[in-house]
Amino acid sequence: LTTHQETTVNTQHSAQENNSAAFPSATVLGYPRLGPNRDLKRALESYWAQKLSDQALEGAARGVVASAAARIQELGVDEPSAVPASFALYDHVLDTLVAVGAVPERFSDLRSDAGPAKGSVTRRGSFILARGDDARQPLEMTKWFDTNYHYLVPEIGPQTTFSAAPHELVSAVQLAAEQGTTVRPSIVGPVTFLALAKDDGISATPCRPLDRLEDLLPVYAQILVQLKNAGAQWVQIEEPAVVADFAHLTQQDLQVAITRATTYLAGLTERPKILVTTPYGDAGPLLSPIAHSGVEAVHVDLVRGELKDQQLDLFTQPGSPVLVAGVVNGRNVWRTDLEAALSQLEALRQAGARVSVATSTSLIHVPHTLDGEDHLDPTLRSWLAFADEKTHEVATLALGLAQGREAITQELQISARALATRQEAPGVHDAAVRERLRAQKPADTVRADAQIRREAQARTLFGEGGLPLLPTTTIGSFPQTAAVRKAREAFRAGTINRERYHQFLQDEIAQVISLQEELGLDVLVHGEAERNDMVQYFAENFDGFAVTRNGWVQSYGSRATRPSILWGDVSRTGPGVRGEAFTVPWISYAQSLTDRPVKGMLTGPVTILAWSFVREDQPLAQTADQVALALRDEVLDLEAAGIGIIQVDEPALRELLPLRGADRPGYLDWAVNAFRRATSAVREGTQIHTHLCYSEFGEVIQGVNALNADVTSIEAARSRMEVLADVRSVGFSRGLGPGVWDIHSPRVPSTNEIETLLTSALDHVDADHLWVNPDCGLKTRNYAQTKQSLANLVEATGRVRERI
Ligand code: GLN
Ligand code: ZN
């Protein structure tokens, strides 16, 4: 109540102020946060290592934010409120959690309970939420919509308290004001925040976080008051939940919630003007309640979504909100077709909408800048736009819209030329690749019946003292030690030659093989020491890909990945290795050192697509099939080299699952087909494995079954084998390796613990189908943990074998 009274004071005054602030003609929804040289990453990591003070960290963070804001303005996005203040140090969902005071009960000690900062969490405290401490697990982390960015999952129950503590946002606004600019603070909206939260599990009755909306809204009201008082003219409220289908919520639930939330916020008297954003897809029928709510601007993702005829009416009536048109793709690295985008914008304006130009999503999903990527082929480079170049595209389009296309003639020409060269460039269309794909027959994705394969494999792998019951194995990688990274770097820098580097890798493989023999594992691996990354290594050895020098993209917290760029038709004839198998030499070397079977290790087509920037000039399904054919060659070469077990990892199968339920069956069809195209050419006696590291399958479980691998390893240790009920529900009847060691933690599982897990696995899986392995690869573990854990795994397996 108090707030409400407070908010009505000064209404008249503020209404006038607000009216003068038109929405900027050009904006970006967000901008990369780690800094062009990952300065924030380094600052965070030294701070966590206690080598940097609180003050120094804040200073470093402020530096990154200030130079990002300056850069955005320099690129032409420079009107008041055009620069978004959304520079989370770790994660923007975490920042929103802190701003609304939704600190989970198990972290309540981190919340100050007196003074002006009542209800708030310090920076140090927020890192404990993100990273845990000795006593507790951090908040769970999961993928943000269908991107490779991970957010921290809020935990909300009936008792969770909310209180406004938007200090970060307020000081961002104040700081910018001191530097003479007006930024637009950005916060995850109440509906999306709750839709992405999970039940904190404290109450006996299950809680649906979205049911807490009424309690949360007044806190947003208070935040808006504080932002207004700090000088914000516009606030950005992000509601991407409206573009997705959720297992635990109906469309009706979301409709009711978004209608209520937006009309409530719009109805407040004391607030900045509001922009509601709907990135990552198509809001469909949920766009209408947002546009009718009374907020002053609505963003629409026009790359993934569209405005159908009647939806255009939402923006063309008297009193309609500004249409913030997301025409520049924030998700991918291709240069915008400026001509097409400008025509689209002009048509929207022609129809009567007040149009502003924007990105389709935040730019956190693309690298900073093309500056410094001079090693890229100049033609390829001319097709690309990273965050800086996209920011400039937004400004260019706004200029063209305001002053006519003559004002941007040169830019339109450059864009048109890039488009034209791309259509004709060698490599974009490779006749041989296309012909080969056309010649594929339905039979090329089919293997013999599982039972026939099983018998054939028993003869080749299990025959003459072959594999025992409950075979033990690992997922592929062994620890990537400092020595491994150093050698790779030295080779890249040219300080050691190819011969010495190869010798190093062979020595590494020999050590990994003898360690596995000593430990008594049944199916060995070569350890993947030659791979910097499970996708980039393939990108470097296939045609149709390029890799960047500095194209880092935040994955979570201080972590970033460097996705490869898939620009052309894919085949296995890369420069330097023309037509040669590139994994075979390492894997057959490993096999030459031991009598036990060595498992060949490849990355699957869907995962290669998911972790790269992929061309958009043809359907993903077609690109996936090209990758599948390149992998098919490698699979056959491994088989020909005498490798009898071949694993094709698909950890990203679930990640590309479309946000809308209706699109999912079509996706699973092509994704499964591509995997089968890669793996179905082998003989019956060759055993195909796959690996997927998550322990909740939901809708993908049908797809996982359809991959038709002889053995599937999954993550199961953390969920204590609960996932197996899911797996059994689809009648899964081939080999299964539920992980018995949670490799995400430095903890060594005891023999007893593994024995217990195996015993409960046997409740769901027949003994002759059960494999024993860790949850995932061992790349991030050290040798001490690895040796002890694997020794326990082998010992526990021995005990269980005696009982069955
Ligand atoms: N074979 C890969 C490894 O062991 C699998 C990695 C993954 O599933 N993410 O590292
Ligand atoms: Zn994995």
PDB file of N, CA, C and O and ligand atoms in Angstrom, residues 475-477 528 534 601 611 647 649 651 691 693 776-779, ligand 1:
ATOM      1  N   ILE A 475      33.520 -42.432 -21.496  1.00  0.00           N
ATOM      2  CA  ILE A 475      32.750 -41.733 -22.535  1.00  0.00           C
ATOM      3  C   ILE A 475      33.652 -41.164 -23.628  1.00  0.00           C
ATOM      4  O   ILE A 475      33.176 -40.752 -24.679  1.00  0.00           O
ATOM      5  N   GLY A 476      34.945 -41.133 -23.413  1.00  0.00           N
ATOM      6  CA  GLY A 476      35.835 -40.713 -24.510  1.00  0.00           C
ATOM      7  C   GLY A 476      37.048 -39.939 -24.080  1.00  0.00           C
ATOM      8  O   GLY A 476      38.168 -40.369 -24.240  1.00  0.00           O
ATOM      9  N   SER A 477      36.823 -38.742 -23.506  1.00  0.00           N
ATOM     10  CA  SER A 477      37.989 -37.934 -23.189  1.00  0.00           C
ATOM     11  C   SER A 477      38.599 -38.357 -21.854  1.00  0.00           C
ATOM     12  O   SER A 477      37.901 -38.796 -20.948  1.00  0.00           O
ATOM     13  N   GLU A 528      41.145 -38.627 -26.651  1.00  0.00           N
ATOM     14  CA  GLU A 528      40.804 -37.354 -27.312  1.00  0.00           C
ATOM     15  C   GLU A 528      41.788 -36.206 -27.058  1.00  0.00           C
ATOM     16  O   GLU A 528      41.415 -35.034 -27.155  1.00  0.00           O
ATOM     17  N   MET A 534      35.112 -30.749 -29.037  1.00  0.00           N
ATOM     18  CA  MET A 534      34.532 -31.872 -29.765  1.00  0.00           C
ATOM     19  C   MET A 534      33.827 -31.465 -31.053  1.00  0.00           C
ATOM     20  O   MET A 534      33.480 -32.336 -31.844  1.00  0.00           O
ATOM     21  N   MET A 601      35.730 -42.686 -31.664  1.00  0.00           N
ATOM     22  CA  MET A 601      34.991 -41.591 -31.033  1.00  0.00           C
ATOM     23  C   MET A 601      34.726 -40.459 -32.018  1.00  0.00           C
ATOM     24  O   MET A 601      35.649 -39.850 -32.533  1.00  0.00           O
ATOM     25  N   TRP A 611      26.406 -26.566 -32.057  1.00  0.00           N
ATOM     26  CA  TRP A 611      27.499 -25.806 -31.462  1.00  0.00           C
ATOM     27  C   TRP A 611      28.316 -25.037 -32.494  1.00  0.00           C
ATOM     28  O   TRP A 611      29.448 -24.642 -32.249  1.00  0.00           O
ATOM     29  N   GLN A 647      31.603 -44.893 -31.322  1.00  0.00           N
ATOM     30  CA  GLN A 647      30.638 -44.055 -30.592  1.00  0.00           C
ATOM     31  C   GLN A 647      30.449 -42.734 -31.329  1.00  0.00           C
ATOM     32  O   GLN A 647      31.420 -42.072 -31.696  1.00  0.00           O
ATOM     33  N   ASP A 649      28.704 -39.242 -30.561  1.00  0.00           N
ATOM     34  CA  ASP A 649      28.087 -38.477 -29.460  1.00  0.00           C
ATOM     35  C   ASP A 649      27.017 -37.529 -29.977  1.00  0.00           C
ATOM     36  O   ASP A 649      27.244 -36.798 -30.935  1.00  0.00           O
ATOM     37  N   PRO A 651      25.281 -35.139 -27.598  1.00  0.00           N
ATOM     38  CA  PRO A 651      24.815 -34.484 -26.365  1.00  0.00           C
ATOM     39  C   PRO A 651      23.894 -33.298 -26.617  1.00  0.00           C
ATOM     40  O   PRO A 651      23.211 -32.857 -25.705  1.00  0.00           O
ATOM     41  N   HIS A 691      26.126 -41.241 -27.075  1.00  0.00           N
ATOM     42  CA  HIS A 691      26.195 -40.689 -25.718  1.00  0.00           C
ATOM     43  C   HIS A 691      25.409 -39.386 -25.665  1.00  0.00           C
ATOM     44  O   HIS A 691      25.566 -38.521 -26.520  1.00  0.00           O
ATOM     45  N   CYS A 693      24.335 -36.501 -22.643  1.00  0.00           N
ATOM     46  CA  CYS A 693      24.510 -36.283 -21.213  1.00  0.00           C
ATOM     47  C   CYS A 693      23.452 -35.376 -20.629  1.00  0.00           C
ATOM     48  O   CYS A 693      23.689 -34.205 -20.415  1.00  0.00           O
ATOM     49  N   CYS A 776      29.799 -38.711 -18.204  1.00  0.00           N
ATOM     50  CA  CYS A 776      30.261 -37.948 -19.372  1.00  0.00           C
ATOM     51  C   CYS A 776      31.778 -38.098 -19.478  1.00  0.00           C
ATOM     52  O   CYS A 776      32.385 -38.854 -18.706  1.00  0.00           O
ATOM     53  N   GLY A 777      32.387 -37.373 -20.428  1.00  0.00           N
ATOM     54  CA  GLY A 777      33.839 -37.437 -20.615  1.00  0.00           C
ATOM     55  C   GLY A 777      34.604 -36.886 -19.411  1.00  0.00           C
ATOM     56  O   GLY A 777      34.063 -36.146 -18.603  1.00  0.00           O
ATOM     57  N   LEU A 778      35.888 -37.233 -19.341  1.00  0.00           N
ATOM     58  CA  LEU A 778      36.690 -36.905 -18.146  1.00  0.00           C
ATOM     59  C   LEU A 778      37.612 -35.709 -18.367  1.00  0.00           C
ATOM     60  O   LEU A 778      38.485 -35.429 -17.541  1.00  0.00           O
ATOM     61  N   LYS A 779      37.384 -35.015 -19.472  1.00  0.00           N
ATOM     62  CA  LYS A 779      38.196 -33.878 -19.871  1.00  0.00           C
ATOM     63  C   LYS A 779      38.487 -32.877 -18.749  1.00  0.00           C
ATOM     64  O   LYS A 779      39.585 -32.369 -18.626  1.00  0.00           O
TER      65      LYS A 779
HETATM   66  N1  GLN B   1      33.274 -37.959 -26.131  1.00  0.00           N
HETATM   67  C1  GLN B   1      33.126 -36.694 -25.501  1.00  0.00           C
HETATM   68  C2  GLN B   1      34.045 -36.624 -24.285  1.00  0.00           C
HETATM   69  O1  GLN B   1      34.240 -37.606 -23.647  1.00  0.00           O
HETATM   70  C3  GLN B   1      31.712 -36.429 -25.066  1.00  0.00           C
HETATM   71  C4  GLN B   1      31.534 -35.040 -24.499  1.00  0.00           C
HETATM   72  C5  GLN B   1      30.103 -34.651 -24.206  1.00  0.00           C
HETATM   73  O2  GLN B   1      29.227 -35.465 -24.101  1.00  0.00           O
HETATM   74  N2  GLN B   1      29.848 -33.411 -24.030  1.00  0.00           N
HETATM   75  O3  GLN B   1      34.561 -35.593 -23.937  1.00  0.00           O
END
